[in-house]
């Protein structure tokens, strides 16, 4: 059965603007959307590549219009590209509240770079992926503009089916790789990487040939592929995607645009990388939730959902929707829950003025239901909960949890199962 609009919205919230993982066999592709916690600006990703010897355009970063103009002069390039630095995609077709159209501009005149930067910095850029009011631009990237003779696609990513990293490439780059996989799957090439050997010379050369590089460019592309794998290992990446990996009229192989996903479990040894995390564009509630290891996504309904597990969260959203209600959020407690997390979760939920009822749906496997119950009663008392609360608990220590709730004297509505809980939550807001 197709997922409801509610769960689709929740799932979209779990995704990021990063491109998808590609897991391939000879003829098939499956696209999985990773959740990306670490957000890097374009110039930060380019700097990581540059530090690993990967060929990128020469660039500078500027915070003021005068710095941007000076950077353009220092580049001494035939043509310059000026890019507003925000995390959202669609910058090229965006509009600034200064009246300037487009967050990406080409020019040959450094003075024009300064004038354009004046209309970018300090102004909000609105794109299809930003909030309605847009995102304030605080930094611009001034880079050398290079012509591209041909665009290819290349990525290194973790593939569960192969128990390790794989290279994926296509001679059809600069476009949506999903479309390439769907229409011309024969143009998608895969090389499994042995984690002990790394990328072998013959693999790198074969992938370069499959991407369409010939002669000296094939060797150059193979070298870039090996350097990208070195970067992949160095920063504990789960994905390094270059689109396009292009060749210039001057005979250079250049990584023109790249997205990097990182393994969040490696934060302890990638402190410098994670210190670059740009949280300025993140939702304040999501950021607060992340402090407590909670996954929160705001939605536009009025029934707050408090669950453990992304699948259960989407099912809860669907059942609420089925009974005529609208979920106000998607909040996933995850596994090792503590009472304080439950309390902080309730603080987040009750801070939303749209919330008219709260539905708690916990299936205790590794989660102890009694901990949830104690957290709920503490939150209800200390936060003086004013909205109806419906609770459905199942699993580990559930009888003790139900005893705690029933003896609390609090106005908590118990539910037998998820369907019953959704009905009671929707009924509560209609009284």
Short mmCIF file of N, CA and C in Angstrom, two decimals, residues 64-66 68-69 72 80-84 96 98-123 137 139-142:
data_model
loop_
_atom_site.label_atom_id
_atom_site.label_comp_id
_atom_site.label_asym_id
_atom_site.label_seq_id
_atom_site.Cartn_x
_atom_site.Cartn_y
_atom_site.Cartn_z
N UNK A 64 32.72 40.07 3.04
CA UNK A 64 32.32 41.43 2.68
C UNK A 64 32.49 41.63 1.18
N UNK A 65 31.83 42.65 0.66
CA UNK A 65 31.91 42.93 -0.77
C UNK A 65 33.33 43.30 -1.18
N UNK A 66 34.03 44.07 -0.34
CA UNK A 66 35.40 44.49 -0.67
C UNK A 66 36.34 43.27 -0.69
N UNK A 68 35.42 40.24 -1.45
CA UNK A 68 35.06 39.50 -2.65
C UNK A 68 35.75 40.11 -3.87
N UNK A 69 35.76 41.43 -3.94
CA UNK A 69 36.39 42.10 -5.08
C UNK A 69 37.91 41.86 -5.09
N UNK A 72 38.63 38.37 -6.26
CA UNK A 72 38.50 38.25 -7.71
C UNK A 72 39.76 38.75 -8.41
N UNK A 80 35.22 34.69 -13.75
CA UNK A 80 35.04 34.45 -12.32
C UNK A 80 33.60 34.04 -12.06
N UNK A 81 33.42 33.07 -11.15
CA UNK A 81 32.08 32.70 -10.73
C UNK A 81 31.92 33.09 -9.26
N UNK A 82 30.84 33.78 -8.96
CA UNK A 82 30.52 34.21 -7.60
C UNK A 82 29.32 33.40 -7.11
N UNK A 83 29.48 32.70 -5.98
CA UNK A 83 28.42 31.85 -5.48
C UNK A 83 28.04 32.21 -4.05
N UNK A 84 26.77 32.44 -3.83
CA UNK A 84 26.27 32.63 -2.46
C UNK A 84 26.38 31.29 -1.74
N UNK A 96 17.11 37.15 -4.30
CA UNK A 96 17.45 37.83 -3.07
C UNK A 96 16.39 38.88 -2.73
N UNK A 98 17.13 41.64 -1.87
CA UNK A 98 17.72 42.90 -2.36
C UNK A 98 17.25 43.21 -3.77
N UNK A 99 16.60 42.20 -4.41
CA UNK A 99 16.14 42.35 -5.79
C UNK A 99 17.01 41.61 -6.78
N UNK A 100 18.21 41.21 -6.36
CA UNK A 100 19.11 40.47 -7.24
C UNK A 100 18.55 39.09 -7.54
N UNK A 101 18.60 38.70 -8.81
CA UNK A 101 18.13 37.38 -9.20
C UNK A 101 19.33 36.46 -9.41
N UNK A 102 19.26 35.29 -8.76
CA UNK A 102 20.31 34.29 -8.93
C UNK A 102 21.39 34.39 -7.87
N UNK A 103 21.71 33.23 -7.27
CA UNK A 103 22.76 33.17 -6.26
C UNK A 103 24.09 32.75 -6.84
N UNK A 104 24.15 32.56 -8.18
CA UNK A 104 25.39 32.19 -8.87
C UNK A 104 25.53 33.10 -10.09
N UNK A 105 26.66 33.80 -10.18
CA UNK A 105 26.87 34.75 -11.28
C UNK A 105 28.26 34.60 -11.88
N UNK A 106 28.33 34.76 -13.20
CA UNK A 106 29.59 34.74 -13.93
C UNK A 106 29.93 36.14 -14.41
N UNK A 107 31.21 36.51 -14.32
CA UNK A 107 31.66 37.81 -14.83
C UNK A 107 33.16 37.76 -15.09
N UNK A 108 33.63 38.68 -15.91
CA UNK A 108 35.07 38.79 -16.17
C UNK A 108 35.67 39.99 -15.46
N UNK A 109 34.83 40.77 -14.81
CA UNK A 109 35.25 42.03 -14.18
C UNK A 109 35.22 41.92 -12.65
N UNK A 110 36.37 42.02 -11.97
CA UNK A 110 36.40 41.96 -10.51
C UNK A 110 35.52 43.02 -9.84
N UNK A 111 35.38 44.19 -10.49
CA UNK A 111 34.54 45.24 -9.92
C UNK A 111 33.08 44.80 -9.86
N UNK A 112 32.66 44.05 -10.87
CA UNK A 112 31.29 43.54 -10.90
C UNK A 112 31.08 42.54 -9.76
N UNK A 113 32.12 41.76 -9.45
CA UNK A 113 32.04 40.81 -8.33
C UNK A 113 31.72 41.56 -7.05
N UNK A 114 32.39 42.70 -6.84
CA UNK A 114 32.13 43.51 -5.65
C UNK A 114 30.71 44.03 -5.61
N UNK A 115 30.21 44.49 -6.75
CA UNK A 115 28.84 45.02 -6.81
C UNK A 115 27.81 43.92 -6.56
N UNK A 116 28.05 42.77 -7.15
CA UNK A 116 27.13 41.65 -6.94
C UNK A 116 27.14 41.19 -5.48
N UNK A 117 28.34 41.14 -4.90
CA UNK A 117 28.47 40.70 -3.51
C UNK A 117 27.71 41.62 -2.57
N UNK A 118 27.67 42.93 -2.88
CA UNK A 118 26.93 43.89 -2.06
C UNK A 118 25.44 43.54 -2.02
N UNK A 119 24.94 42.96 -3.12
CA UNK A 119 23.51 42.61 -3.20
C UNK A 119 23.23 41.20 -2.69
N UNK A 120 24.29 40.48 -2.33
CA UNK A 120 24.14 39.12 -1.80
C UNK A 120 24.32 39.09 -0.28
N UNK A 121 25.45 39.63 0.17
CA UNK A 121 25.82 39.53 1.59
C UNK A 121 24.88 40.33 2.47
N UNK A 122 24.35 39.67 3.49
CA UNK A 122 23.43 40.32 4.41
C UNK A 122 21.99 40.28 3.96
N UNK A 123 21.74 39.72 2.77
CA UNK A 123 20.38 39.62 2.24
C UNK A 123 19.93 38.16 2.22
N UNK A 137 22.47 35.29 3.55
CA UNK A 137 23.79 34.94 3.02
C UNK A 137 24.85 35.70 3.80
N UNK A 139 28.27 34.53 3.59
CA UNK A 139 29.55 34.24 2.95
C UNK A 139 29.34 33.99 1.47
N UNK A 140 30.31 34.41 0.68
CA UNK A 140 30.28 34.10 -0.76
C UNK A 140 31.59 33.42 -1.13
N UNK A 141 31.52 32.60 -2.16
CA UNK A 141 32.72 31.96 -2.69
C UNK A 141 33.05 32.58 -4.04
N UNK A 142 34.28 33.02 -4.18
CA UNK A 142 34.76 33.62 -5.43
C UNK A 142 35.71 32.61 -6.06
#
